[in-house]
Coordinates of N, CA and C and ligand atoms in Angstrom, one line a residue:
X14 N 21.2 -35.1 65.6 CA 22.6 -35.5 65.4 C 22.6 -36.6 64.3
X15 N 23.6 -36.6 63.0 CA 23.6 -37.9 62.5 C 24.1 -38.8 62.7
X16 N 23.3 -39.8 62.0 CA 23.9 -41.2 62.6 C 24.9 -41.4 61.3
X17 N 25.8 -41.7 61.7 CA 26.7 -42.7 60.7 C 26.3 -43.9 60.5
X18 N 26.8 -44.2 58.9 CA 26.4 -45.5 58.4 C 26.8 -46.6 58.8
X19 N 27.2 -47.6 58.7 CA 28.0 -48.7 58.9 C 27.7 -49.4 57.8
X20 N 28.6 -49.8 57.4 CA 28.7 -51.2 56.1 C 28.3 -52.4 57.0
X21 N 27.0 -53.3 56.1 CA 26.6 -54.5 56.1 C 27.2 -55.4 57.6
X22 N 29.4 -55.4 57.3 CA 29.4 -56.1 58.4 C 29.7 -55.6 59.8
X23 N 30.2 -54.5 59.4 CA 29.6 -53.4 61.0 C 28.3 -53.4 61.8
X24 N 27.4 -53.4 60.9 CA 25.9 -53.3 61.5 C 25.7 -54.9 61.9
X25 N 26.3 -56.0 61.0 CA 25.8 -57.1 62.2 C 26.6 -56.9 63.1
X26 N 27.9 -56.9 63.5 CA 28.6 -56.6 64.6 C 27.8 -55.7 65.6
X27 N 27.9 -54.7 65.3 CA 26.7 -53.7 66.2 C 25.9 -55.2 66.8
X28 N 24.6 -55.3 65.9 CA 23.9 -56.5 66.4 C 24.0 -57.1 67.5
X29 N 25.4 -57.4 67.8 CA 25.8 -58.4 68.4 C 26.6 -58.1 69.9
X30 N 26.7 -57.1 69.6 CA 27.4 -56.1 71.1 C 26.1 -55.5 71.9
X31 N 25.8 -55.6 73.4 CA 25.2 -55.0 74.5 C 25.9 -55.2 75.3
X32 N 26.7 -54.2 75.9 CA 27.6 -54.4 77.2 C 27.5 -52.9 78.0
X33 N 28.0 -52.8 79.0 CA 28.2 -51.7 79.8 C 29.4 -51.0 79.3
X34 N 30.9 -51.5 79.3 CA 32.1 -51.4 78.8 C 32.8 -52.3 77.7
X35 N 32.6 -51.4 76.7 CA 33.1 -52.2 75.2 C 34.2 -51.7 74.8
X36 N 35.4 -52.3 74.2 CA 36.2 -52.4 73.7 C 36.5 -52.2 72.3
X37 N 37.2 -51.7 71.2 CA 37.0 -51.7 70.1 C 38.6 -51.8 69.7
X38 N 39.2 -53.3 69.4 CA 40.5 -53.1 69.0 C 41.0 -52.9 67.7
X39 N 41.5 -51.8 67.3 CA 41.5 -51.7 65.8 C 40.7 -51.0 64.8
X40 N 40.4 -49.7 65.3 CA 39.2 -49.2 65.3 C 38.9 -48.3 64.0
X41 N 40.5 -47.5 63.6 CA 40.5 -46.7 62.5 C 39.6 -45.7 62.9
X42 N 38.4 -45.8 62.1 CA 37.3 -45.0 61.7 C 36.5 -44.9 62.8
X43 N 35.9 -45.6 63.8 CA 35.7 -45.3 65.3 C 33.8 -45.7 64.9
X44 N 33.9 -45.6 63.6 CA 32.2 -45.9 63.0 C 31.5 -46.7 63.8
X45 N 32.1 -48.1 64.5 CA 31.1 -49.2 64.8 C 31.3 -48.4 66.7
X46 N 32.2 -47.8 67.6 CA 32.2 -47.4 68.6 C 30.9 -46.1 68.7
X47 N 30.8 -45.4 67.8 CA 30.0 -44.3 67.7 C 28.6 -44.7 67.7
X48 N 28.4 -45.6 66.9 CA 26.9 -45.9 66.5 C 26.2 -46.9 67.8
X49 N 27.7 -47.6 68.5 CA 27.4 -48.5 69.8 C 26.6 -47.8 70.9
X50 N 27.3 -46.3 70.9 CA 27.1 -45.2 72.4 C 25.9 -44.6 71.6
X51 N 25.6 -44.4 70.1 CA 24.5 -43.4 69.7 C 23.4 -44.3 70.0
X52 N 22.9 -45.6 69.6 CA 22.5 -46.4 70.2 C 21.9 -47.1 71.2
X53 N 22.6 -46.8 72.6 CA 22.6 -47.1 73.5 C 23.2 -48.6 74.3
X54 N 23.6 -48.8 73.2 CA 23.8 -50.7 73.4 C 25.2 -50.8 74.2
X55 N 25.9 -49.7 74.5 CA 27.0 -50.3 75.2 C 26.8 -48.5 76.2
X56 N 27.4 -48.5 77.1 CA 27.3 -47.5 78.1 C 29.0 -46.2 77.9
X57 N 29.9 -47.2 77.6 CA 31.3 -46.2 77.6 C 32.2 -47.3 76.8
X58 N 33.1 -46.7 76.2 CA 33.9 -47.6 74.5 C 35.1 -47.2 75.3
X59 N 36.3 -48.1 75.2 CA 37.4 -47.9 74.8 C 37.4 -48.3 73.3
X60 N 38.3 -47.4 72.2 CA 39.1 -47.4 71.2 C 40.5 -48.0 71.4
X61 N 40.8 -48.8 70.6 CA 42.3 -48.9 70.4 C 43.2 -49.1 69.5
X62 N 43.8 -48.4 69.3 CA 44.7 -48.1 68.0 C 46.5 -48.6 68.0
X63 N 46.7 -48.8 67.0 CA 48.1 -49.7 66.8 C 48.7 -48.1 66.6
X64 N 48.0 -48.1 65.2 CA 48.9 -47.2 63.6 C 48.7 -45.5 64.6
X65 N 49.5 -45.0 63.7 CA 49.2 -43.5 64.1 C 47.9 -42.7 63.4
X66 N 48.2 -43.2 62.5 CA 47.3 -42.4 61.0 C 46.1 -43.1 61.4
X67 N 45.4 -43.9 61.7 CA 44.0 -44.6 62.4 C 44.0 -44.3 64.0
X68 N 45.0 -43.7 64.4 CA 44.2 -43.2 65.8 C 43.4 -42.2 66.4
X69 N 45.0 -41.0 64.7 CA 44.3 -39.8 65.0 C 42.7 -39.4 64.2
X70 N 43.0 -40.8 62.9 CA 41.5 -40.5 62.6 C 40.4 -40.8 63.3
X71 N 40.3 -41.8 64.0 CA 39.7 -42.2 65.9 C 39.2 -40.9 66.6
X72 N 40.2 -40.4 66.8 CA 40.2 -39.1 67.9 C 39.6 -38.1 66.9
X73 N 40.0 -38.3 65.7 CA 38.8 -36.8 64.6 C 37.5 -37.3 64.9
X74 N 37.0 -38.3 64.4 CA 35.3 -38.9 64.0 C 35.4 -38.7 66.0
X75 N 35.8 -39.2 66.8 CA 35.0 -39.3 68.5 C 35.0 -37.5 68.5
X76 N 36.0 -36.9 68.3 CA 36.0 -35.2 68.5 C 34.1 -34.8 67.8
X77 N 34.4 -35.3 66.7 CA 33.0 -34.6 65.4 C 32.2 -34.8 66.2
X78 N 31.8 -36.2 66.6 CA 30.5 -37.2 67.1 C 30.3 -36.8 68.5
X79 N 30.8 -35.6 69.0 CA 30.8 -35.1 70.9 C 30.9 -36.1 71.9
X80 N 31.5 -37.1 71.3 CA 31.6 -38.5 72.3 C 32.5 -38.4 73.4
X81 N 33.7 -37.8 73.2 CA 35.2 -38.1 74.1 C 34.5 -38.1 75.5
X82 N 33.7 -37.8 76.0 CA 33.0 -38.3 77.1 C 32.9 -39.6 77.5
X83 N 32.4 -40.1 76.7 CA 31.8 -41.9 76.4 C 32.6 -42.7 75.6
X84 N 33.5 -41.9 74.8 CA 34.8 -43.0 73.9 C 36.1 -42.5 74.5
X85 N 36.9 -43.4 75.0 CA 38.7 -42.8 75.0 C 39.3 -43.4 74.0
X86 N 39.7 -42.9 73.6 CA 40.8 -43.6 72.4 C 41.9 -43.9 73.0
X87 N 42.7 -44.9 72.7 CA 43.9 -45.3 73.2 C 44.7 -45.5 72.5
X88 N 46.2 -45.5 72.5 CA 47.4 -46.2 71.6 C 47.8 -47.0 72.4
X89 N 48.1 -48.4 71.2 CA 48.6 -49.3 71.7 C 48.3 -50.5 71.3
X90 N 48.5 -51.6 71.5 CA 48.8 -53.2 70.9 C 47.6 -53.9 71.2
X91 N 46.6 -54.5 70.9 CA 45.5 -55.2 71.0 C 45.0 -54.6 72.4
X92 N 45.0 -55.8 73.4 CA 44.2 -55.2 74.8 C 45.2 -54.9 75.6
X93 N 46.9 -54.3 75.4 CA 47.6 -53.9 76.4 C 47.5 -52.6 77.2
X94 N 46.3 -52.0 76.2 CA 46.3 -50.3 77.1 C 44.8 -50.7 78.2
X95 N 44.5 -52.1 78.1 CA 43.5 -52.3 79.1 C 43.8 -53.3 80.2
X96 N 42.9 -52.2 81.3 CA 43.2 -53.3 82.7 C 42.1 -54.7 83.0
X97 N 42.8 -55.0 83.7 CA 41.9 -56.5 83.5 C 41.0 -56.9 84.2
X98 N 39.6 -56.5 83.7 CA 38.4 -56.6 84.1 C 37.5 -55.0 83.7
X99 N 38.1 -54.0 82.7 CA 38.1 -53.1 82.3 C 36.9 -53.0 81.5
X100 N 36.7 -53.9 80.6 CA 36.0 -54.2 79.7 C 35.2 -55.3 80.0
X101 N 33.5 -55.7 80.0 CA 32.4 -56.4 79.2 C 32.9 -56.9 78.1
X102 N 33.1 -56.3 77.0 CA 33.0 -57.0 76.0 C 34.3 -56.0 75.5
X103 N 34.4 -57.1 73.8 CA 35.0 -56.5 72.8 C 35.1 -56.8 71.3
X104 N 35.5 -55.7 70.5 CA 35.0 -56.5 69.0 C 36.4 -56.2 68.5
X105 N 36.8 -56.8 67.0 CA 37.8 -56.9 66.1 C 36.9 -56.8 65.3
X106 N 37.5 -56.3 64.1 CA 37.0 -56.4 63.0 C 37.5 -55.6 61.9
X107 N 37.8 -56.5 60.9 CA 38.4 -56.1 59.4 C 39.7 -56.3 59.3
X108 N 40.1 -57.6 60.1 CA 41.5 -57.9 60.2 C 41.4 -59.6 59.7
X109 N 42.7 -59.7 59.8 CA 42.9 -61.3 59.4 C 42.9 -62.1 60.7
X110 N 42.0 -63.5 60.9 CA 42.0 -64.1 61.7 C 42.8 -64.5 62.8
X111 N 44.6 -64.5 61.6 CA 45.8 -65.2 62.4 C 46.2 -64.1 63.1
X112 N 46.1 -62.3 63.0 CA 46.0 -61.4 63.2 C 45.7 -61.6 64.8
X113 N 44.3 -61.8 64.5 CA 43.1 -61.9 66.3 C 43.7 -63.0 66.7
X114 N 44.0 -64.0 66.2 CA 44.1 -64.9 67.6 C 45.6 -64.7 68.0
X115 N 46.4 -63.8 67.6 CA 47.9 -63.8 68.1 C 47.4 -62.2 69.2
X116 N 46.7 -61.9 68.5 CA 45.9 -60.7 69.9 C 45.4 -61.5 71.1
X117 N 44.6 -62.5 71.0 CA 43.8 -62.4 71.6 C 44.2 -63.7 72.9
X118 N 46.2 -64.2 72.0 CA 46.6 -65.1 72.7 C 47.4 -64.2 73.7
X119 N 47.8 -62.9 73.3 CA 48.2 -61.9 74.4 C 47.9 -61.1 75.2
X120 N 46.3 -61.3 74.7 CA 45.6 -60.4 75.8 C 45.7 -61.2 77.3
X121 N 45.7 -61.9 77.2 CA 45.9 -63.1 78.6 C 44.6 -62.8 79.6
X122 N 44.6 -62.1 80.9 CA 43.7 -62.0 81.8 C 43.1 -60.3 81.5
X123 N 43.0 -59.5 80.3 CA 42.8 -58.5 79.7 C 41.5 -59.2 79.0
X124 N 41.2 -60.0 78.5 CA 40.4 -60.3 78.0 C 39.1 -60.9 77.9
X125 N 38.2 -60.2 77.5 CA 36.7 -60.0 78.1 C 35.7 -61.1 78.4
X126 N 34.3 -61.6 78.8 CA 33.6 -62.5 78.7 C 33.0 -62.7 77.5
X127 N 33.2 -61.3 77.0 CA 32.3 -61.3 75.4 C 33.1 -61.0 74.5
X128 N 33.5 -61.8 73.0 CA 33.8 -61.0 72.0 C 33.2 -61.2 70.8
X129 N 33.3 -59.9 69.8 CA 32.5 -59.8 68.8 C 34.2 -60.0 67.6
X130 N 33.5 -60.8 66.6 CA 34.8 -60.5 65.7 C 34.4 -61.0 64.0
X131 N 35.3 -59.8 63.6 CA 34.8 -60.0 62.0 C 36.1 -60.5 61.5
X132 N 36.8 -61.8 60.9 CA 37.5 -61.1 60.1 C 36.9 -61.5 59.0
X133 N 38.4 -61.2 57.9 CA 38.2 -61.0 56.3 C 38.7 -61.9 55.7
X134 N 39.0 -63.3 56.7 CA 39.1 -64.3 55.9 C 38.7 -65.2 56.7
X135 N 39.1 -66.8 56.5 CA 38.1 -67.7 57.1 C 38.5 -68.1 58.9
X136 N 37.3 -68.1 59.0 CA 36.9 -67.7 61.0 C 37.3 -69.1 61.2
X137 N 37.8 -70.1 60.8 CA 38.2 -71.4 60.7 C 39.0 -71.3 62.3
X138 N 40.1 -70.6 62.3 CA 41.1 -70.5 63.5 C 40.6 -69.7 64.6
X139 N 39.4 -69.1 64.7 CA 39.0 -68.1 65.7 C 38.2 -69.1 66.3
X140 N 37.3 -70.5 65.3 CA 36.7 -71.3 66.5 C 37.6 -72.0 66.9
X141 N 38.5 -72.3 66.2 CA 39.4 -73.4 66.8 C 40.3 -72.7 67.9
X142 N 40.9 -71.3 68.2 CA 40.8 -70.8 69.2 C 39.5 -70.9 70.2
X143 N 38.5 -70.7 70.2 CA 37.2 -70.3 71.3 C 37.4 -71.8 71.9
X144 N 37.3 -72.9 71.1 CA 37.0 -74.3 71.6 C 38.3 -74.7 72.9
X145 N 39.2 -74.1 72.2 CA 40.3 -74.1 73.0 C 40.9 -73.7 74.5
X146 N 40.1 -72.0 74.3 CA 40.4 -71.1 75.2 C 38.9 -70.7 76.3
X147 N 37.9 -71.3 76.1 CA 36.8 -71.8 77.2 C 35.8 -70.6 76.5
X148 N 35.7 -70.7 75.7 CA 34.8 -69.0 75.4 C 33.4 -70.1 74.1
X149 N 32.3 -70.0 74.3 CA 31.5 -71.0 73.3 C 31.2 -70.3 72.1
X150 N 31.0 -70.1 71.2 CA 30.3 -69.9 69.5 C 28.3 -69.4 70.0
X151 N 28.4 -68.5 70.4 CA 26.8 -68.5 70.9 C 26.1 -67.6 69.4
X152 N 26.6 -67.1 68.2 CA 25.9 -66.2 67.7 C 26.9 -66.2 66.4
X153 N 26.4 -66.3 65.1 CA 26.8 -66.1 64.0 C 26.3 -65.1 63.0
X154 N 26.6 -64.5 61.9 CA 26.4 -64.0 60.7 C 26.6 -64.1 59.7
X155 N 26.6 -64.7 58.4 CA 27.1 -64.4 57.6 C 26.6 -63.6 56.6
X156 N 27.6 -62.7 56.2 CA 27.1 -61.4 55.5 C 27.9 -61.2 53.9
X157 N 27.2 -60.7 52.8 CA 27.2 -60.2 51.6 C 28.3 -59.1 51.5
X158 N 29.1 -59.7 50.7 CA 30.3 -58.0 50.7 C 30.6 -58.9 49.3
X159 N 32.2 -57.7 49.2 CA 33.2 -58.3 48.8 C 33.1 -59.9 48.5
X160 N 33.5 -60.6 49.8 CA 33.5 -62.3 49.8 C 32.2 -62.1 50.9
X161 N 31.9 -63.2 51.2 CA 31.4 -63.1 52.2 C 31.8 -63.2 53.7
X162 N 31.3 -62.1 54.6 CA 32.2 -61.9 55.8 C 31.2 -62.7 56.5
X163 N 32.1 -63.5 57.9 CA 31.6 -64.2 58.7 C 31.5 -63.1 60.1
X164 N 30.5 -63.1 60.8 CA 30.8 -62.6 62.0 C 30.3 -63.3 63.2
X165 N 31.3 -63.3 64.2 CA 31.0 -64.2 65.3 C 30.6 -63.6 66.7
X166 N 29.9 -64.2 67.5 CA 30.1 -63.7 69.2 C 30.4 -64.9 69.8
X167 N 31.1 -64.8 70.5 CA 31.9 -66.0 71.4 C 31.8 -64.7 73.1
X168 N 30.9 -66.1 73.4 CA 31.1 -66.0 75.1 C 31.6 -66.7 75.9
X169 N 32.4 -66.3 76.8 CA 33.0 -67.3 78.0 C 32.2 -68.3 79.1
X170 N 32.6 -69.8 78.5 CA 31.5 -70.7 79.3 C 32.7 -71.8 79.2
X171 N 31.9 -72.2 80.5 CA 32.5 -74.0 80.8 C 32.3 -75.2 79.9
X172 N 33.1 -76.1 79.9 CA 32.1 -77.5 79.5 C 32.4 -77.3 77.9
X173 N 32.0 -78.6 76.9 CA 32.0 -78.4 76.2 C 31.2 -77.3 74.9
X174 N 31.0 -76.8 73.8 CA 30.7 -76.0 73.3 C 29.4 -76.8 72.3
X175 N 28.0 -76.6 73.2 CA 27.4 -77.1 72.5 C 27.0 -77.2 71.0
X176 N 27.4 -75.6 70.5 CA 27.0 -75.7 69.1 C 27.1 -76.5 68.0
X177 N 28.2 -77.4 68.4 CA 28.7 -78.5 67.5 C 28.4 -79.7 67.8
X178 N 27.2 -79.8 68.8 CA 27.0 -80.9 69.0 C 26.1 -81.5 67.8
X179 N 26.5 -83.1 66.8 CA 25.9 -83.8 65.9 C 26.5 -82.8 64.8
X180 N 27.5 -82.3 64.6 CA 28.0 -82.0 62.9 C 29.0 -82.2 63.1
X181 N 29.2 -82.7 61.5 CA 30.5 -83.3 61.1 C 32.1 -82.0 61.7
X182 N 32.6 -82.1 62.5 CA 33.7 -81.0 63.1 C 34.2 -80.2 62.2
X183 N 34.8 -80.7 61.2 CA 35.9 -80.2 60.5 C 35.0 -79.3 59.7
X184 N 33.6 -80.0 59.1 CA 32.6 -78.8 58.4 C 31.9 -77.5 59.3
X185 N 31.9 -78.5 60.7 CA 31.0 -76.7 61.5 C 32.2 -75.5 61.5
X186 N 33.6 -76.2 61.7 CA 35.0 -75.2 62.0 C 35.0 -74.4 61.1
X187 N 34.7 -75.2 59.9 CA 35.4 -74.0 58.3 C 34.0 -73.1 58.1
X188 N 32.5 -73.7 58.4 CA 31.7 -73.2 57.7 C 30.8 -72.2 59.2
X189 N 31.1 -73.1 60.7 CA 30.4 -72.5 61.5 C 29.2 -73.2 61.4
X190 N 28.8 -73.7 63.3 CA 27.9 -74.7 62.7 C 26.5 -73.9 63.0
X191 N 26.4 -72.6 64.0 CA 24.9 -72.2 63.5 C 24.4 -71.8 61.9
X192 N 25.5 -71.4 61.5 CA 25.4 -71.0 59.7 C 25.1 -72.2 58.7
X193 N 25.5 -73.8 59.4 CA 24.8 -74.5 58.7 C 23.8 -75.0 59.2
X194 N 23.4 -75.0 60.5 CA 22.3 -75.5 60.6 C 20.9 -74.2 60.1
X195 N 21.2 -72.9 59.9 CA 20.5 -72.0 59.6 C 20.3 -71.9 58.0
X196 N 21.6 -72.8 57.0 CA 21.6 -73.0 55.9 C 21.0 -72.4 54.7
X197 N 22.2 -70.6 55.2 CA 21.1 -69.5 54.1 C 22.0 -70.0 52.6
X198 N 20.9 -69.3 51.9 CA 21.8 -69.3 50.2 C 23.3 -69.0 50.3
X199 N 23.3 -68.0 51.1 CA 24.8 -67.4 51.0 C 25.7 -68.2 51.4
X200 N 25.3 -69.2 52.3 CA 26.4 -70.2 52.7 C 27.0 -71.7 51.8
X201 N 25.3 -71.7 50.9 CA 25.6 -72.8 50.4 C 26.3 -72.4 49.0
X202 N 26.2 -71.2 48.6 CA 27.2 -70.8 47.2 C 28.1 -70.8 48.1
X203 N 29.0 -70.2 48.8 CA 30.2 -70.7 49.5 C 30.9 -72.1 49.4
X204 N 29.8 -72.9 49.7 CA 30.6 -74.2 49.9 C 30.4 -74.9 48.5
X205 N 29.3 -74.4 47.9 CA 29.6 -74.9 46.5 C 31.1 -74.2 45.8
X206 N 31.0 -72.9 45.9 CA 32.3 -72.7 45.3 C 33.4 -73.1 45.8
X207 N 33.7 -73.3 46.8 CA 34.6 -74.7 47.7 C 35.1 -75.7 46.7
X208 N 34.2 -76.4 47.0 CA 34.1 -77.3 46.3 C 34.5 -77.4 44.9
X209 N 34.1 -76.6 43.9 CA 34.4 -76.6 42.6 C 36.1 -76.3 42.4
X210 N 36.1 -75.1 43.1 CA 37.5 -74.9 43.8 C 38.3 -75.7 43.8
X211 N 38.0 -76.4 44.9 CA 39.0 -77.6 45.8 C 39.0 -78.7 44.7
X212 N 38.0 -79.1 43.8 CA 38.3 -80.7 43.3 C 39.5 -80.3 42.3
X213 N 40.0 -79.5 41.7 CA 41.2 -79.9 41.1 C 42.6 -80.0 41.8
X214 N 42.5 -79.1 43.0 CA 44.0 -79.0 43.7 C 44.0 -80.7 44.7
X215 N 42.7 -81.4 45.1 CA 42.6 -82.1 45.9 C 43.6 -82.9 45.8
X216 N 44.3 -84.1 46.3 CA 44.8 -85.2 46.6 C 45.2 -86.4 47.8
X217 N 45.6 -86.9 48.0 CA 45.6 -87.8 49.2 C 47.0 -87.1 49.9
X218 N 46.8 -86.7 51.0 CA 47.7 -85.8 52.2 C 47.8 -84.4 52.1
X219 N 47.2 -83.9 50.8 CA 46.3 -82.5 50.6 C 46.0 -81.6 51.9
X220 N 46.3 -80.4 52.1 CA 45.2 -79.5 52.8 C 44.1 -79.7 51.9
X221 N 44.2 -79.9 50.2 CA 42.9 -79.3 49.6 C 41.8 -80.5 50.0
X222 N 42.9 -81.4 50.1 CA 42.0 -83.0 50.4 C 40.5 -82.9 51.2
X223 N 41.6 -82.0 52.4 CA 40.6 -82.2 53.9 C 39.6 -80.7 53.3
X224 N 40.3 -79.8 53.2 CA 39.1 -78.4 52.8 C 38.0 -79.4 51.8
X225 N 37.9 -80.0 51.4 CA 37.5 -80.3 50.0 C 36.4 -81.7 50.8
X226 N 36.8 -82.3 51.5 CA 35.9 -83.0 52.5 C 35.4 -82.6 53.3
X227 N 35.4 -81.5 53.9 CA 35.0 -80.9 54.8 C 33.5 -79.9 54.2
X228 N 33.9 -79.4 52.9 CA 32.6 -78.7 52.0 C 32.0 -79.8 51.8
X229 N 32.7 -81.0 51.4 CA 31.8 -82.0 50.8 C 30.5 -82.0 52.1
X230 N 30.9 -82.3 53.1 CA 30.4 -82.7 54.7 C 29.5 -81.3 55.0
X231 N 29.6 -80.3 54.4 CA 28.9 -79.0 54.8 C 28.0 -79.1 53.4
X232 N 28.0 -79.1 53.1 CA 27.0 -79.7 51.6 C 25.7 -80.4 51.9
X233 N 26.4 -81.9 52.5 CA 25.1 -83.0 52.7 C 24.6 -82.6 54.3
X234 N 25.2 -81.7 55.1 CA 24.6 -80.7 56.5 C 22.8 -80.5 55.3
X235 N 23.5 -79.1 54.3 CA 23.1 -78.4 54.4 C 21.6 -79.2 53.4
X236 N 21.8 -80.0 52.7 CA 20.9 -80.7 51.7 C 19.9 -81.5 52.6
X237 N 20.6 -81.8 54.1 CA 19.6 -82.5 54.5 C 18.8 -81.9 55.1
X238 N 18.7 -80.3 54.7 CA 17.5 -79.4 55.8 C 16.3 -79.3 55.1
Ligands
SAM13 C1 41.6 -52.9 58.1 S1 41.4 -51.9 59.6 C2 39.8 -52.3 60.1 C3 39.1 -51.1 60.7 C4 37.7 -51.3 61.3 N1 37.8 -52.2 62.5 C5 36.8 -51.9 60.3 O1 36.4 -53.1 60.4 O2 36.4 -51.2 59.4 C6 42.4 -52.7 60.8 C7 42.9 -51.7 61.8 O3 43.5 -52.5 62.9 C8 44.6 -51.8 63.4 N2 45.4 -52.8 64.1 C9 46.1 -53.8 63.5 N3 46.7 -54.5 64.4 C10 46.4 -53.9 65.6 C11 46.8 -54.2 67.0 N4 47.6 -55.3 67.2 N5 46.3 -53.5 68.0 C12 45.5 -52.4 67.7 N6 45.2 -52.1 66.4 C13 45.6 -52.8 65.4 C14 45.2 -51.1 62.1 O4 45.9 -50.0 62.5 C15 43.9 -50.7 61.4 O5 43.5 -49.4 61.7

């Protein structure tokens, strides 16, 4: 049987999912569900689809791939076609941040111990969600595309979220603090370009002010390693 490919930030995602019952909200192409069950890393997928035109392509790729055994596709709004305690885990990905966390503030008691999530812009509001909503930062990526995509796993724990323990906050939020204390190239052209970025919009009561101190602060993280 072939395996389908996955792009760069699919396959870390993959990476980062082992569950019994996985979730996949937003699925389109059904690519990162397929390669979960070919795999072995998750046992049975739900799919979930908003649009029409991405559901039925869902239900073509699970039909091709002899899955509909092991994948159900669903219609419907983030995690409302799921019951609560349905799902192990769940991933997002290829969406906008403010996107997931307006999902993931409605998924309410639908919502899993584990989630995987990519988006396509800055993961800045997904930790500031997790910190918020009891779930810790246990697992990061950052990956080579387009821009560079962040990908996160957030699991459900008590207490505070150790990862941030001894970095400057506002730098582990924007930048993620296992990605700076792991301090690959990829992160530091990031915050260099930040920076270069940010010093002309900056000023005193700025967003660019604080973005622009906060790279500063993810900079001397990353110089001190
Ligand atoms: C850009 S695509 C990403 C597809 C795939 N996850 C990936 O990363 O390649 C975003 C998908 O999310 C779906 N979507 C957006 N909002 C949704 C929601 N609230 N519930 C379920 N699906 C949603 C869209 O229909 C679209 O197919």
């Amino acid at each position: 049987m072939p395996t389908s490919t996955l792009d760069a930030r699919l396959e870390a995602a993959l990476h980062l999912i082992r569950s019994e019952v996985h979730a996949d909200i937003g699925s389109d192409h059904a690519h990162l569900p397929i390669r979960l069950i070919r795999e072995g890393r998750v046992g049975r997928c739900v799919v979930v689809e908003l649009n029409p035109g991405p559901l039925a392509l869902a239900q073509r790729k699970v039909a091709r791939a002899r899955l509909e055994d092991r994948i159900e596709v669903r219609a419907g709004n983030g995690f409302a076609p799921l019951r609560p305690g349905e799902v192990d885990s769940a991933s997002m990905t290829g969406m906008g941040a403010g996107t997931m966390v307006g999902i993931l503030d409605r998924a309410g008691e639908r919502r899993p111990p584990t989630l995987v999530l990519q988006p396509n812009d800055s993961p800045r509001p997904l930790r500031v969600w997790a910190r918020e909503h009891g779930y810790h930062l246990t697992a990061e990526r950052l990956i080579a595309g387009y821009w560079p995509y962040p990908v996160l796993r957030l699991d459900r724990a008590g207490g505070t979220d150790p990862a941030y323990a001894s970095l400057p906050l506002n730098a582990a939020l924007r930048y993620g603090p296992h990605l700076l204390r792991e301090g690959s190239g990829l992160l530091r052209e990031q915050v260099e370009a930040d920076i270069a970025r940010l010093v002309p919009l900056a000023a005193p009561g700025r967003t660019a002010q604080m973005e622009l101190e906060a790279a500063r602060d993810a900079l001397t993280v990353l110089e001190g390693q």
